[in-house]
Short mmCIF file of C-alpha atoms in Angstrom, two decimals:
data_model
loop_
_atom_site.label_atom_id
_atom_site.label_comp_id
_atom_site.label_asym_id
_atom_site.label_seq_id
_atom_site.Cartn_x
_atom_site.Cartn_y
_atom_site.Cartn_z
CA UNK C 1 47.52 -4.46 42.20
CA UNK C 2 44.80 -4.07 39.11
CA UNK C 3 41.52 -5.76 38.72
CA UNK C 4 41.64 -8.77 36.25
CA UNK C 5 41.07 -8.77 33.86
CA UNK C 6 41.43 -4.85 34.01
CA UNK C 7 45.22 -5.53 33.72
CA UNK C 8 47.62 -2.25 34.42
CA UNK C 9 48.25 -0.86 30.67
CA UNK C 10 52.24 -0.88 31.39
CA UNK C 11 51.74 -4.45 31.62
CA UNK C 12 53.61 -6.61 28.78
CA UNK C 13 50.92 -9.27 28.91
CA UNK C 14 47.42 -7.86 27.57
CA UNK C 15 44.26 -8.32 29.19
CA UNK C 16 42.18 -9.51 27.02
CA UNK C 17 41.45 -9.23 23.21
CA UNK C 18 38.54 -9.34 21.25
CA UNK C 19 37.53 -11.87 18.49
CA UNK C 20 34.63 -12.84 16.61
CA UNK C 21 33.82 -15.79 18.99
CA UNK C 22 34.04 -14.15 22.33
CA UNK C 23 36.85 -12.49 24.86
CA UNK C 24 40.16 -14.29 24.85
CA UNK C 25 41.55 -14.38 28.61
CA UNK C 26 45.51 -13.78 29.15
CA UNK C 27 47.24 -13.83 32.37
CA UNK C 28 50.38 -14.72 33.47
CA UNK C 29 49.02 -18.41 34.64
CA UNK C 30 49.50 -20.23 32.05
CA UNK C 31 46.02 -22.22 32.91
CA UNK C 32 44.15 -19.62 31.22
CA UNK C 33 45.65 -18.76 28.20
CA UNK C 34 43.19 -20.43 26.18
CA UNK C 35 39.79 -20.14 28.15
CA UNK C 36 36.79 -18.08 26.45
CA UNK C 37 33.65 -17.30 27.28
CA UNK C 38 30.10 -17.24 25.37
CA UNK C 39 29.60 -13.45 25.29
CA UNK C 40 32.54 -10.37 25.63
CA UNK C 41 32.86 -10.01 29.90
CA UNK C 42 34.88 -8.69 32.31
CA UNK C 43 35.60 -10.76 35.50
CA UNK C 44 36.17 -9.35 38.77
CA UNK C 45 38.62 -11.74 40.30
CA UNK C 46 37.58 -13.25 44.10
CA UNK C 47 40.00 -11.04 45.73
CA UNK C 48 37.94 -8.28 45.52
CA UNK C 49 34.51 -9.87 46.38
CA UNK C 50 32.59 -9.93 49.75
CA UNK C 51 30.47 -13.06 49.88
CA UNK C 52 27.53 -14.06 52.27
CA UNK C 53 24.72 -16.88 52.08
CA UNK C 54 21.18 -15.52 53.43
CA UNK C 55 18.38 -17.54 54.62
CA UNK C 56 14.98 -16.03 54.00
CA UNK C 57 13.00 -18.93 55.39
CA UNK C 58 10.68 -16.95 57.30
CA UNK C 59 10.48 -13.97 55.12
CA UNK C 60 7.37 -13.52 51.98
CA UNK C 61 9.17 -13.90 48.40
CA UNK C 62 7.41 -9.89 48.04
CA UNK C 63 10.11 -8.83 51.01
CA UNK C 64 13.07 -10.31 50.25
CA UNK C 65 14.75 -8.30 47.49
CA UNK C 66 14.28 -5.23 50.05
CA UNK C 67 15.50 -6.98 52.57
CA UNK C 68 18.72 -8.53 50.64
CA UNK C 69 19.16 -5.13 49.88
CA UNK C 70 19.54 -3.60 53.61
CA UNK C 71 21.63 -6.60 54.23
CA UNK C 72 24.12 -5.97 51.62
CA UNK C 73 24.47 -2.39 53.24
CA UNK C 74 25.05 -3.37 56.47
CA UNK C 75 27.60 -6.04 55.50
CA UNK C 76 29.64 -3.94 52.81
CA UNK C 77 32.05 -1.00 53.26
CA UNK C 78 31.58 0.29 50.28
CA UNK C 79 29.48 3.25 49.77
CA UNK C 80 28.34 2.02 46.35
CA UNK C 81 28.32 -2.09 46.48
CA UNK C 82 27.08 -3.89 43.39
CA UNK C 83 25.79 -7.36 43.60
CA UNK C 84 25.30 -10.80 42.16
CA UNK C 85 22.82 -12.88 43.31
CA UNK C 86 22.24 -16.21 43.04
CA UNK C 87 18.66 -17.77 44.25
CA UNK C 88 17.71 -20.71 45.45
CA UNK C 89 14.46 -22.09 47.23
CA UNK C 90 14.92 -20.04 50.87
CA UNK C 91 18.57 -19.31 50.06
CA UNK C 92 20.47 -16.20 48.10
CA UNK C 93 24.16 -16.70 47.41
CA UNK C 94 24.81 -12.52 47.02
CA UNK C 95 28.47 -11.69 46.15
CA UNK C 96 29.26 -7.79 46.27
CA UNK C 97 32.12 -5.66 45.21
CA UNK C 98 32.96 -1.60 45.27
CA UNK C 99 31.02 -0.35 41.80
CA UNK C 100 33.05 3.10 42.48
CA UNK C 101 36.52 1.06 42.54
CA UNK C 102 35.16 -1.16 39.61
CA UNK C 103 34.28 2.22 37.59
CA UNK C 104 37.59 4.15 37.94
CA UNK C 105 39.75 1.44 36.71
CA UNK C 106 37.36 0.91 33.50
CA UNK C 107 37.93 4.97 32.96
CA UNK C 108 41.59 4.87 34.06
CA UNK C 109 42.15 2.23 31.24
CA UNK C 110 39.16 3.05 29.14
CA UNK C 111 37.50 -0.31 29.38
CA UNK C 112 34.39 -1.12 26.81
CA UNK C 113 31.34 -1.18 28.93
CA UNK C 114 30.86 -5.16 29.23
CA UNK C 115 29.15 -7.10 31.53
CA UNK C 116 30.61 -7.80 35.01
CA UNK C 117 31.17 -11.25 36.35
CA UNK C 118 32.05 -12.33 39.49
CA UNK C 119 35.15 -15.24 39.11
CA UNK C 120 33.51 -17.89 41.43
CA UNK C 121 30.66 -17.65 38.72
CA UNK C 122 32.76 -19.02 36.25
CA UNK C 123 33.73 -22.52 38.34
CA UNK C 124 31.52 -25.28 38.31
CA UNK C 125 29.15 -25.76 41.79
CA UNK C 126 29.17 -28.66 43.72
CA UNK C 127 26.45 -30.00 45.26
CA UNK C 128 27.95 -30.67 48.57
CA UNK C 129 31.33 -31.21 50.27
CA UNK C 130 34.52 -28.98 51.00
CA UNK C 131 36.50 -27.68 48.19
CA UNK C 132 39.99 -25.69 47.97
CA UNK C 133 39.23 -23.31 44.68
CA UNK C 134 42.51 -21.60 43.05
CA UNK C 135 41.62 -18.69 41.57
CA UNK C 136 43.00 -15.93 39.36
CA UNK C 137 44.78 -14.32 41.96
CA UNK C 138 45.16 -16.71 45.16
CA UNK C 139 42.91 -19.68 46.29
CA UNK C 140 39.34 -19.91 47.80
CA UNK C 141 38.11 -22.22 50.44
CA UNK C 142 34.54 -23.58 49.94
CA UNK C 143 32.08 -25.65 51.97
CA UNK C 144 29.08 -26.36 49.47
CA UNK C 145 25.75 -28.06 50.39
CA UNK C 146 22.77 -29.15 48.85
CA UNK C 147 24.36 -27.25 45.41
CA UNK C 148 24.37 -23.69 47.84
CA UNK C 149 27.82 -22.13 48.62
CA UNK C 150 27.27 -21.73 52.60
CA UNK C 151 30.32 -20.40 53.20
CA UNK C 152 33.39 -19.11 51.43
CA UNK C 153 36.88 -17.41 52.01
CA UNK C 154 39.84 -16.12 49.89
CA UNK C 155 43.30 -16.59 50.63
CA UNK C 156 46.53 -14.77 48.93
CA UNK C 157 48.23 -17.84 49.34
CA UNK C 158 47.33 -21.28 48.82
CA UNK C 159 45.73 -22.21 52.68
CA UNK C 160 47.47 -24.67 54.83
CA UNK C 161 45.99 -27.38 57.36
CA UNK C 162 45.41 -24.42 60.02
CA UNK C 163 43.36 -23.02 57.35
CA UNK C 164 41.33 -25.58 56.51
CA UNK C 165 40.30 -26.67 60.03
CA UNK C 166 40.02 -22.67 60.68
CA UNK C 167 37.41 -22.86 57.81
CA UNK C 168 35.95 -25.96 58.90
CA UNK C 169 34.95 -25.17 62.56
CA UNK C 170 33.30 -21.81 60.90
CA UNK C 171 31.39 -23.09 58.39
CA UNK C 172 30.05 -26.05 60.74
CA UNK C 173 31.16 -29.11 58.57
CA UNK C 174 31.87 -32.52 60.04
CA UNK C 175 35.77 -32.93 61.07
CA UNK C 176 35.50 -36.12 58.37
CA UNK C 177 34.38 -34.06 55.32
CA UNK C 178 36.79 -35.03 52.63
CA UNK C 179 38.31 -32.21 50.92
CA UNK C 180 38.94 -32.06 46.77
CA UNK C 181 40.87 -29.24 44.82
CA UNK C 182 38.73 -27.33 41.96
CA UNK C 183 40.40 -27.32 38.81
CA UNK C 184 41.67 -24.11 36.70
CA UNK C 185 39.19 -24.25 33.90
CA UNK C 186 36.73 -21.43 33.27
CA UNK C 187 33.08 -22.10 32.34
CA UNK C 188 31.99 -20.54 29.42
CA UNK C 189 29.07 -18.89 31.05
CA UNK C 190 27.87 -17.99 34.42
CA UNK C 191 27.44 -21.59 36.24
CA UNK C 192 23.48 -20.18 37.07
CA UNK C 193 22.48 -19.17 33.54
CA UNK C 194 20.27 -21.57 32.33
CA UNK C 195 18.56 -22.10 28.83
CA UNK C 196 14.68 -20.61 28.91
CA UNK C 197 13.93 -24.34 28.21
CA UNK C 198 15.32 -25.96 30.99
CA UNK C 199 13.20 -27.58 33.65
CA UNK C 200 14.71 -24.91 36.25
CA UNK C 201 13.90 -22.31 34.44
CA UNK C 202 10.25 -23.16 33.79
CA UNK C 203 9.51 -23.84 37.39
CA UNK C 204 11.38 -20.61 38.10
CA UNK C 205 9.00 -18.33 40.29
CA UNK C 206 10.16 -15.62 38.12
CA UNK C 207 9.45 -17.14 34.79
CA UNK C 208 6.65 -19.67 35.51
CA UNK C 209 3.97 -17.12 35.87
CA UNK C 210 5.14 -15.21 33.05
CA UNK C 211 5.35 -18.23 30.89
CA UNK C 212 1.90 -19.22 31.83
CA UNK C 213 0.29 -15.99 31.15
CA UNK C 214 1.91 -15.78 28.07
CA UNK C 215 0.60 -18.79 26.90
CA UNK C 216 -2.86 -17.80 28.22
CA UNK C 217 -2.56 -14.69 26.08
CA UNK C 218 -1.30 -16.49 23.21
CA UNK C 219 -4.32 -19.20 23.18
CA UNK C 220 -6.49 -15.91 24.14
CA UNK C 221 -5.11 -14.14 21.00
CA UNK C 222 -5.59 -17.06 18.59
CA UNK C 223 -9.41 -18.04 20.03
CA UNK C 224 -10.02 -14.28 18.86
CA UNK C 225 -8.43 -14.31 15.98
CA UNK C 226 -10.39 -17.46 15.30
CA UNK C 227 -13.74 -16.30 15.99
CA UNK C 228 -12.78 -12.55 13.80
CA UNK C 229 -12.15 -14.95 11.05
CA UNK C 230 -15.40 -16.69 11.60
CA UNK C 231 -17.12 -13.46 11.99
CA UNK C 232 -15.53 -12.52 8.46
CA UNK C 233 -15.50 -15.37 7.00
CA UNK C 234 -19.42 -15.40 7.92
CA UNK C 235 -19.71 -11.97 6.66
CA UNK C 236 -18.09 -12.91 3.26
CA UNK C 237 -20.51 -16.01 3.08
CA UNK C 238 -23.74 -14.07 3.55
CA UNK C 239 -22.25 -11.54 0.70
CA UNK C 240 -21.76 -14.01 -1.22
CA UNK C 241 -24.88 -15.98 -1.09
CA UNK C 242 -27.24 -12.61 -1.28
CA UNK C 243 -25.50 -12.08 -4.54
CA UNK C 244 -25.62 -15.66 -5.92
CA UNK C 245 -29.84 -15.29 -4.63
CA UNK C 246 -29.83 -11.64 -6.46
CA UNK C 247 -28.68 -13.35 -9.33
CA UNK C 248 -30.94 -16.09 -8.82
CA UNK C 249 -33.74 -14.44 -8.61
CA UNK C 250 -32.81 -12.22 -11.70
CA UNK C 251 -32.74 -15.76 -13.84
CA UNK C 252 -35.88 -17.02 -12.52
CA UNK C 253 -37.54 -13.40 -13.32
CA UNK C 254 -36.39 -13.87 -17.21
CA UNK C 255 -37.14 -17.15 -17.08
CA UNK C 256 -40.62 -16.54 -16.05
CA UNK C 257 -40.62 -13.51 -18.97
CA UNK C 258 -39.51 -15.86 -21.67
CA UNK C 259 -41.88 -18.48 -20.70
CA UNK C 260 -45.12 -15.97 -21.10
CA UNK C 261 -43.63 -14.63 -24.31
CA UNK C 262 -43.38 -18.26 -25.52
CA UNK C 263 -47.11 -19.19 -24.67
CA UNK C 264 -48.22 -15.59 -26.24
CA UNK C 265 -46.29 -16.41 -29.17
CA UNK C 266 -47.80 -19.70 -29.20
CA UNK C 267 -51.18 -18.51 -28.61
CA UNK C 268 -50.51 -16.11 -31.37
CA UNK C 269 -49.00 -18.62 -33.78
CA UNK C 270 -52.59 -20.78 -33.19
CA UNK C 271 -54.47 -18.27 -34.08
CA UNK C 272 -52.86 -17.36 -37.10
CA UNK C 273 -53.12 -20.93 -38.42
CA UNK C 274 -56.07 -21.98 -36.91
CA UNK C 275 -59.18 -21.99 -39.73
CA UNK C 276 -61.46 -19.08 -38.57
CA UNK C 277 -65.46 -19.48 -38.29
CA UNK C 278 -66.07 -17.93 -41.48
CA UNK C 279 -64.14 -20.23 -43.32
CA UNK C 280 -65.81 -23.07 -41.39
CA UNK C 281 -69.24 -21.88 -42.39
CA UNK C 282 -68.58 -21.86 -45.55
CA UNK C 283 -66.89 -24.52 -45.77
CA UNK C 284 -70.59 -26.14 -44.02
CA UNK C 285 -72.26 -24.08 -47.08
CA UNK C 286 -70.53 -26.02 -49.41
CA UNK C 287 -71.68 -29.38 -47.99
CA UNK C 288 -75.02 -28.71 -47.54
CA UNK C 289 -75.47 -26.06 -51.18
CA UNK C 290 -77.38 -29.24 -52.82
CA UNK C 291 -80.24 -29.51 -50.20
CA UNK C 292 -83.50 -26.76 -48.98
CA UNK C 293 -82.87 -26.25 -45.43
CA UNK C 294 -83.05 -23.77 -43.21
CA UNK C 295 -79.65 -22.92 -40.52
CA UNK C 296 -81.39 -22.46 -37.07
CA UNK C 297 -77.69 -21.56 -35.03
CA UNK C 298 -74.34 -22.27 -35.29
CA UNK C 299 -72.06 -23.29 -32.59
CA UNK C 300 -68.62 -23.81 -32.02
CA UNK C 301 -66.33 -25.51 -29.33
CA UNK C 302 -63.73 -27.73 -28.52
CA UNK C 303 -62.79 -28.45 -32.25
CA UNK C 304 -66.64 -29.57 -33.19
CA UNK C 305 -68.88 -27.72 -35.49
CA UNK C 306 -72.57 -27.80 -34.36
CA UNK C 307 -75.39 -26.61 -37.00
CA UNK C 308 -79.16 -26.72 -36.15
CA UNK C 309 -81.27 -27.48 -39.48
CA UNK C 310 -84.88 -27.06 -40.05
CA UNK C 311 -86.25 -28.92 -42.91
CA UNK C 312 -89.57 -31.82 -43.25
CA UNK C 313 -88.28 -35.13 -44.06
CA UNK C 314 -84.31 -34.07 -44.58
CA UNK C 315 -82.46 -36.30 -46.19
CA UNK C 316 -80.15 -37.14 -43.25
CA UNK C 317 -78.11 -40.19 -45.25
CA UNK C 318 -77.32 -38.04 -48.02
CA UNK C 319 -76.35 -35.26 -46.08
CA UNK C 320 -73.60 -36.62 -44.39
CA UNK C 321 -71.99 -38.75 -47.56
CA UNK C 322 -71.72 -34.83 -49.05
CA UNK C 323 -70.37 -33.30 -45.80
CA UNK C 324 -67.81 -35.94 -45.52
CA UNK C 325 -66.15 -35.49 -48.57
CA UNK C 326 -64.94 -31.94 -47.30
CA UNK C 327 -61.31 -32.66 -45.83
CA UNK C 328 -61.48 -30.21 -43.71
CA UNK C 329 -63.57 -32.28 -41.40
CA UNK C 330 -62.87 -35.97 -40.30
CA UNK C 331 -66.65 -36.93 -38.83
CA UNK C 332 -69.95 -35.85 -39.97
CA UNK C 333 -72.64 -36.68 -37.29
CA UNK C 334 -76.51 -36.22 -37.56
CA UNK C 335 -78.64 -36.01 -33.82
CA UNK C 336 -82.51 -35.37 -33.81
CA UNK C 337 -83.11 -31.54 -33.18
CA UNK C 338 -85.66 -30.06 -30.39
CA UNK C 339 -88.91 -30.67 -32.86
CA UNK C 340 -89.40 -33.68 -35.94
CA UNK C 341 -88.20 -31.09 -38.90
CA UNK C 342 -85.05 -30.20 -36.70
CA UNK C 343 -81.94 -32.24 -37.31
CA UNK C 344 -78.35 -30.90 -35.59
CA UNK C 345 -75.17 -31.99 -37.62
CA UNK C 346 -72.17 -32.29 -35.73
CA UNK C 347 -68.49 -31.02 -37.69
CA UNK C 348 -65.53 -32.76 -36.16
CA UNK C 349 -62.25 -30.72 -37.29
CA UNK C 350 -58.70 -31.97 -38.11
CA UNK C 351 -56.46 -32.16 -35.40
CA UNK C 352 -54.26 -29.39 -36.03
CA UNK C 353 -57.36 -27.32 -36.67
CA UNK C 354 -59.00 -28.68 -33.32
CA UNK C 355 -55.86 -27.88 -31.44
CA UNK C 356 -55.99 -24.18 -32.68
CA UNK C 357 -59.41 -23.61 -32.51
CA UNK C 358 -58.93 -24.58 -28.37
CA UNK C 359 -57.09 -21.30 -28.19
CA UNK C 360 -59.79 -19.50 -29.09
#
């Protein structure tokens, strides 16, 4: 008697081959020829499982692995059971098997080291009734409820009515219960594997937290990476705008330069054209050359010429017709001086010349 699919090699049917979609099951009911499953697997056919349904109402979620455990040794003769368990609110569906038995056949018939999977795994649940299972290798009664297998037992040969009400005055089902027959077909995964995204699975106690926390950690990761790129970002800013102000401030300093050097070169350029006082006194000597006087003080400002003469009854009239036929000044004034023979002519320059002589 082997464990299928860990067929006898002798055997003219094989096992199971590989492919690239997945293990191909072969037996010698023809039902299976064609099934496959998701990933490569082994099965461990029902005949060789012990199955029990615990209730942990009373017992803290932190004790119950430990306490599934002891169980498990108590109930098994093995000295080395492995388990499956399947959990459910207050309820564990835990089928166990002999790993020692399980390990000398895969060494007797050098067996890749797949993953082990009970057969009842691979038929689909109910969620509540009575149910005659065939299996690989003889049948299985089943009394389901509220989607948790509450009781189960294998049979070599398919059971008969004794059987069945046997089964039914263990399990505790009503006389009425209306049987149904599970069909052949293998799932293509574990009936309790669940995608991550699957309601179950999020409200899983086991996933749940870690979910939650990992989305605390993500946000927690991306707030800091946030505020590191505002810190940089910040950093890069205040670079930049102490450059752009160095900069600044480097324009503004030759700005300020060119403008001084433009007013001294204006300043200089004034003076250079601007008619000095020499010129304008003689330019005055000319004027006056035809009359007897005597030049008191000269005084310059703001463009205007002022000359202080002393001379008895000066000609003023005819003093200023001479002066203003000089072109280098555009009005000739006479004022009364400090005493009768004082007189104080006033020399208004061009305006270029005026405009200059400012500068000095």
């Amino acid at each position: 008697m082997s464990l299928w699919p860990f067929a006898n090699q002798t055997s003219s049917i094989q096992p199971w081959t590989m492919s690239s979609e997945s293990i191909k099951l072969l037996t010698e009911n023809s039902v299976y020829e064609s099934a496959s499953l998701e990933t490569p697997t082994l099965i461990i056919p029902r005949k060789y499982l012990f199955y029990q349904c615990m209730s942990f109402e009373n017992v803290p979620r932190t004790l119950r692995n430990n306490l599934l455990l002891q169980r498990v040794r108590q109930l098994s003769p093995f000295n080395r059971p492995a388990t499956w368990q399947v959990s459910d609110n207050n309820a564990a569906q835990v089928w166990f098997w002999d790993a020692d038995r399980v390990d000398r056949i895969r060494d007797q018939q050098t067996l890749p080291a797949l993953n082990l999977v009970p057969e009842v795994m691979l038929y689909p649940p109910l969620d509540n009734g009575l149910r005659v299972q065939p299996c690989i290798e003889g049948w299985e009664l089943q009394y389901w409820s509220g989607r948790v297998l509450r009781h189960s037992r294998w049979f070599a040969a398919k059971p008969n009515f004794r059987d069945h009400a046997d089964f039914v005055r263990v399990c505790g089902a009503t006389d009425d219960e209306a049987w149904c027959e599970g069909e052949a077909h293998l799932l293509s995964k574990p009936w309790n594997e669940k995608a991550f995204w699957s309601r179950e699975s999020l409200q899983s106690e086991f996933i749940a937290p870690r979910l939650v926390l990992g989305l605390f950690l993500a946000w927690f990761c991306l707030q800091l990476g946030m505020a590191l790129g505002v810190q940089i970002k910040k950093a890069f800013l205040a670079e930049a705008v102490a450059n752009k102000s160095e900069t600044l401030a480097d324009l503004v300093d030759q700005r300020d330069a060119t403008l001084q050097q433009q007013e001294f070169n204006q300043a200089v350029s004034a003076l250079v054209q601007s008619p000095s006082q020499l010129h304008l006194l003689a330019q005055v000597s000319t004027c006056l050359s035809a009359f007897d006087f005597t030049i008191l003080s000269w005084q310059y400002q703001s463009g205007q010429t002022a000359v202080l003469l002393q001379q008895e009854n000066l000609d003023t009239r005819a003093l200023i017709e001479a002066c203003n036929q000089n072109p280098t000044f555009t009005d000739v004034r006479a004022e009364p001086g400090a005493t009768p023979s004082q007189t104080r002519l006033l020399f208004t320059l061009q305006d270029d010349a005026s405009g200059a002589s400012d500068v000095q």
